[in-house]
Short mmCIF file of C-alpha atoms in Angstrom, two decimals:
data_model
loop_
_atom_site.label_atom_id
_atom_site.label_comp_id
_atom_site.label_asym_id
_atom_site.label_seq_id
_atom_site.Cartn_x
_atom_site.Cartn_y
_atom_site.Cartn_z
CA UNK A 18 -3.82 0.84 -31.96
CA UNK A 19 -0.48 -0.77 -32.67
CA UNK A 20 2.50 0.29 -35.05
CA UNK A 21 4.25 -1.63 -36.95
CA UNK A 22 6.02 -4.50 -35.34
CA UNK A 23 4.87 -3.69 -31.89
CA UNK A 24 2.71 -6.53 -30.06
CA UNK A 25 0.71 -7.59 -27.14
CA UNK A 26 1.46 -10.69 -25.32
CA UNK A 27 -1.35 -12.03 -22.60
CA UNK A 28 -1.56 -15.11 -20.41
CA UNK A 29 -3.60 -16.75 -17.91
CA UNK A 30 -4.00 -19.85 -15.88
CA UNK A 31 -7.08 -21.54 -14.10
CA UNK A 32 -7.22 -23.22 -10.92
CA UNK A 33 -10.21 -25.15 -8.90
CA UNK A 34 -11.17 -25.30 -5.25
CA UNK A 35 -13.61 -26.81 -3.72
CA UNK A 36 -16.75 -25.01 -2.52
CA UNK A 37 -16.09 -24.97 1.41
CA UNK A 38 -13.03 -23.55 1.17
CA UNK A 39 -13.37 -20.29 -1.19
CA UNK A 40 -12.23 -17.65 0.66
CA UNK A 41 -13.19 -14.97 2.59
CA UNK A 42 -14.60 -17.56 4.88
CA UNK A 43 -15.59 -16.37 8.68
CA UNK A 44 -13.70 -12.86 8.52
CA UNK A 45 -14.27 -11.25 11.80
CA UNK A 46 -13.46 -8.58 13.80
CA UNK A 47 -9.98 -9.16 15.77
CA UNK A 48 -8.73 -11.15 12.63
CA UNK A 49 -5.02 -10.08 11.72
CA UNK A 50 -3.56 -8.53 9.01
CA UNK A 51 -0.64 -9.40 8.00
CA UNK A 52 1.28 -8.11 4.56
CA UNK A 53 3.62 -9.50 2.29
CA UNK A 54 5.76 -6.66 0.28
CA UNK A 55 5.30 -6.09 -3.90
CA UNK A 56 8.29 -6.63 -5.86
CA UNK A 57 7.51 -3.37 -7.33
CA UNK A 58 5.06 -1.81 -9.36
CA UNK A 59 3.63 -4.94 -10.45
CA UNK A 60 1.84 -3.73 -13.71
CA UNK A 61 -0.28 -1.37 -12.29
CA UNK A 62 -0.60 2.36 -12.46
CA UNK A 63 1.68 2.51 -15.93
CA UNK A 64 -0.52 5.05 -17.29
CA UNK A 65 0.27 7.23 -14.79
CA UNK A 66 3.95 6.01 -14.44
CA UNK A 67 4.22 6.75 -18.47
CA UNK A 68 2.85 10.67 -17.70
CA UNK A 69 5.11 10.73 -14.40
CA UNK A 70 8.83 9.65 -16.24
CA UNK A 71 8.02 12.14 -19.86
CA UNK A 72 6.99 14.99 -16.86
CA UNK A 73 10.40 14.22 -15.18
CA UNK A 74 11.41 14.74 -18.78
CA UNK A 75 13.26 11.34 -18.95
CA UNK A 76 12.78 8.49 -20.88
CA UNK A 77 13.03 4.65 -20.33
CA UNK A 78 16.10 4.45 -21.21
CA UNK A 79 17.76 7.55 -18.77
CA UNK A 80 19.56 6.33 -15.65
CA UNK A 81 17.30 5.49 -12.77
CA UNK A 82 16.79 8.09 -10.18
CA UNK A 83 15.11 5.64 -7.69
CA UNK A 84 17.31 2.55 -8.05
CA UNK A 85 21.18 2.69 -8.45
CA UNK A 86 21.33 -1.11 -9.57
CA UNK A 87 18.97 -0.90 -12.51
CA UNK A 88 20.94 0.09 -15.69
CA UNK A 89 18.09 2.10 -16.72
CA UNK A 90 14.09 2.93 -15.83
CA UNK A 91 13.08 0.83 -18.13
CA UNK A 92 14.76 -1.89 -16.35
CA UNK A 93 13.57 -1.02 -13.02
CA UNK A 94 9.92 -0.96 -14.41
CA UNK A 95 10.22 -4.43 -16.30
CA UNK A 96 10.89 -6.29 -12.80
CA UNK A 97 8.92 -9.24 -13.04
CA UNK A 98 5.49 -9.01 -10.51
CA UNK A 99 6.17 -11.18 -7.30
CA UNK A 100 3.94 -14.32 -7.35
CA UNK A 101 2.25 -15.75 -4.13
CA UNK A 102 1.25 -19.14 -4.58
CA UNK A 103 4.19 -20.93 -3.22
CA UNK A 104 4.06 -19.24 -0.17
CA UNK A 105 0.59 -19.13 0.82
CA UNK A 106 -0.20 -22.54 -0.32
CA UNK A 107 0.63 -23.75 3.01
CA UNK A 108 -1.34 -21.70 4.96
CA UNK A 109 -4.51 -22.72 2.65
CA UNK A 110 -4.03 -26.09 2.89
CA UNK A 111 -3.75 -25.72 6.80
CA UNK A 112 -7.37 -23.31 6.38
CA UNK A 113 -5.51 -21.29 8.49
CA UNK A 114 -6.17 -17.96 6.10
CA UNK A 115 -9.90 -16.44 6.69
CA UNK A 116 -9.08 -14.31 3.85
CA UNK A 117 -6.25 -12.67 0.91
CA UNK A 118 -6.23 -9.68 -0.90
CA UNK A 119 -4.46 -9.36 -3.72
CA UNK A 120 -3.42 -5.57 -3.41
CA UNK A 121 -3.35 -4.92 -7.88
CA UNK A 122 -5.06 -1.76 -9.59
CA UNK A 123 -6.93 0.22 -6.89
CA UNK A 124 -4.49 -0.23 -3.99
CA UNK A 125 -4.50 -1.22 -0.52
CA UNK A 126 -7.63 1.39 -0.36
CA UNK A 127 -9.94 -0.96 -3.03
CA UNK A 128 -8.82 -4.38 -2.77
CA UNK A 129 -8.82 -4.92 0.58
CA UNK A 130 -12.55 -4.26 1.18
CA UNK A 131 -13.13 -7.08 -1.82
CA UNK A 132 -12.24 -9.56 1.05
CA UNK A 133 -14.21 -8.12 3.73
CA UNK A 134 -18.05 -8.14 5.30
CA UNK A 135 -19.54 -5.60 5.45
CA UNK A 136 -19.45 -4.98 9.44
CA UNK A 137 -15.73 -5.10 9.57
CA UNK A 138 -13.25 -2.17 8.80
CA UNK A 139 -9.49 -2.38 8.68
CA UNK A 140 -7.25 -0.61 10.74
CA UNK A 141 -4.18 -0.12 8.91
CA UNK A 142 -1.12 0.81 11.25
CA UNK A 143 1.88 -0.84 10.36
CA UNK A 144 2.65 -0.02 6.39
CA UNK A 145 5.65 0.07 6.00
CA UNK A 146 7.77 3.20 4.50
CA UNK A 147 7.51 3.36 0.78
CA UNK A 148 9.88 1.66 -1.71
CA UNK A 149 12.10 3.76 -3.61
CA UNK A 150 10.09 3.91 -6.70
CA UNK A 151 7.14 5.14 -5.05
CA UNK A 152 9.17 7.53 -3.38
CA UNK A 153 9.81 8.61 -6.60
CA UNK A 154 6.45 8.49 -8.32
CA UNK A 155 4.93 10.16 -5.01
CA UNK A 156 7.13 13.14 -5.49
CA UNK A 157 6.92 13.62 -9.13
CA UNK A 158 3.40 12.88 -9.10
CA UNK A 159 2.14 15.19 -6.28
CA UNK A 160 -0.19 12.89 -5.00
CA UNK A 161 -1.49 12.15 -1.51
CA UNK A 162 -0.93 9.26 0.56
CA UNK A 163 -5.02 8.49 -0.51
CA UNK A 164 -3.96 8.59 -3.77
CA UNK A 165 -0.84 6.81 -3.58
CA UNK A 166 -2.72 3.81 -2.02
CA UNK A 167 -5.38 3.84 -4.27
CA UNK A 168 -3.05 3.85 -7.21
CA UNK A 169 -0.39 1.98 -6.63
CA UNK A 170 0.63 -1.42 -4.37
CA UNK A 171 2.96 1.12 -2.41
CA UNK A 172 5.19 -1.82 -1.57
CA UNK A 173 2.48 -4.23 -0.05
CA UNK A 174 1.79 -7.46 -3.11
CA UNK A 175 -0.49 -9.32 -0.86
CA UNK A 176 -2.69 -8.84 2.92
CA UNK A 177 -3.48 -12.06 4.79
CA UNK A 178 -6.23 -11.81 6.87
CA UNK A 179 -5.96 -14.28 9.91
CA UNK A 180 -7.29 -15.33 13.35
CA UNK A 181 -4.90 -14.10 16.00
CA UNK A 182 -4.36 -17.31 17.82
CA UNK A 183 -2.62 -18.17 14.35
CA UNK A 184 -0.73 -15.35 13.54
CA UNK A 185 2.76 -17.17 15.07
CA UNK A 186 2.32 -19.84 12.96
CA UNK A 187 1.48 -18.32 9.59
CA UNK A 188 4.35 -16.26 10.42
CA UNK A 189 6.46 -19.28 10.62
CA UNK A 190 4.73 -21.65 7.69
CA UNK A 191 5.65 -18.43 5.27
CA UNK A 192 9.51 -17.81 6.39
CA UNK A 193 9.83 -22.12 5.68
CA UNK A 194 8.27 -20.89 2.04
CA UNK A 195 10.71 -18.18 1.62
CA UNK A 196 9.05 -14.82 2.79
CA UNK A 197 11.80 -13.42 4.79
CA UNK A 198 9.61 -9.92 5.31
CA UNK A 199 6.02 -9.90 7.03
CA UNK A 200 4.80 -6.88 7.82
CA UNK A 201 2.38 -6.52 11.18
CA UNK A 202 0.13 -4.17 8.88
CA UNK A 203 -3.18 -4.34 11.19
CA UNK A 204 -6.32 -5.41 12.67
CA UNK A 205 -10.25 -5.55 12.01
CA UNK A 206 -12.45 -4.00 13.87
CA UNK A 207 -16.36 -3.53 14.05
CA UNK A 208 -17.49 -1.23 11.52
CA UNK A 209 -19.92 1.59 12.88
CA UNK A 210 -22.64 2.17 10.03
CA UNK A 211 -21.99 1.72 6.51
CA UNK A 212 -20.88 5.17 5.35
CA UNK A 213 -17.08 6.16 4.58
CA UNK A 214 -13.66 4.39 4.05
CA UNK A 215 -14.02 0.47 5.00
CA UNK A 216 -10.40 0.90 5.16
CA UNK A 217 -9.08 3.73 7.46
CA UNK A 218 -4.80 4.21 7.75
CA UNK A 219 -3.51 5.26 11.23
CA UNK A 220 0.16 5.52 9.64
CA UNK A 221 1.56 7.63 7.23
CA UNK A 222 3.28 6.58 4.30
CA UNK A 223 6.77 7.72 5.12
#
């Protein structure tokens, strides 16, 4: 699998919480969403992002067509994955959060449902317009917004799902921790049977 002097590096941590407070906890219909953007591709999709730069017939080191402050698109691909922790810390230890989704392989389109019952569906209509890069990789690639949002983050890191009453607030605990952008991405609503998407867009990726 590996030449000569090539390598894989791996790391993990563990954390604890107590029982009461694992999350999703009492998501609901009329709970908020609220999104936090990606840094960028966040190690995700690379298989495809390998195909999509040798089809563009460049290479990682060739000037990058989607950022004009990255040296190179190796660069722009190596920027580290935006972390969470600091910022939503707050809001858990306020229990103010009814649920979080991660948004990693699968997209918006298969993580999101990981943090929601079955009777709910998510109403997505405030994504915002896509990053450069996925500009880019849309493009190049072909692909539909479906596919673009079950590939890649498409500039959305983290959802926060959240009683409306509290939406202010959360809004305000994660600007004190740093998160200058929130994005208004949606709502949950009652879901009507158990067949199709559990998470249906009402904005286009621009």
């Amino acid at each position: 699998m590996y030449a000569p002097g090539d390598y894989d590096l791996a790391g993990f941590s563990v954390g604890a919480v107590h029982k009461d407070r694992v999350l999703p906890k009492n998501v609901a219909a009329g709970n908020v969403l609220l999104g936090l953007p990606s840094s960028g591709i966040h190690s995700n999709g690379f298989s495809l992002v390998r195909k999509l730069v040798e089809k563009a017939n460049l290479d990682y080191e060739s000037a990058c067509p989607w950022d004009m402050n990255a040296e190179t698109i190796g660069d722009s691909l190596l920027t580290p994955t935006k972390l969470y922790v600091k910022c939503c810390l707050p809001l858990l230890q306020k229990e103010m959060l009814t649920g979080l989704a991660h948004i990693t392989g699968g997209g918006l389109l298969e993580n999101l449902p990981r943090s929601l019952p079955s009777n709910v569906s998510a109403e997505i209509t405030g994504h915002p317009p896509l990053p450069n890069v996925f500009s880019w990789m849309k493009q190049v690639s072909g692909l539909d917004d479906h596919e673009m949002l079950r590939t890649f983050n498409c500039g959305i890191g983290m959802v926060l799902i959240v009683k409306k009453d509290v939406v202010d607030e959360a809004k305000a605990l994660l600007r004190g921790a740093g998160e200058d952008v929130i994005y208004d991405l949606g709502i949950l609503t009652e879901r009507q049977g158990s067949e199709g998407e559990q998470v249906e867009m009402k904005s286009d990726l621009a």
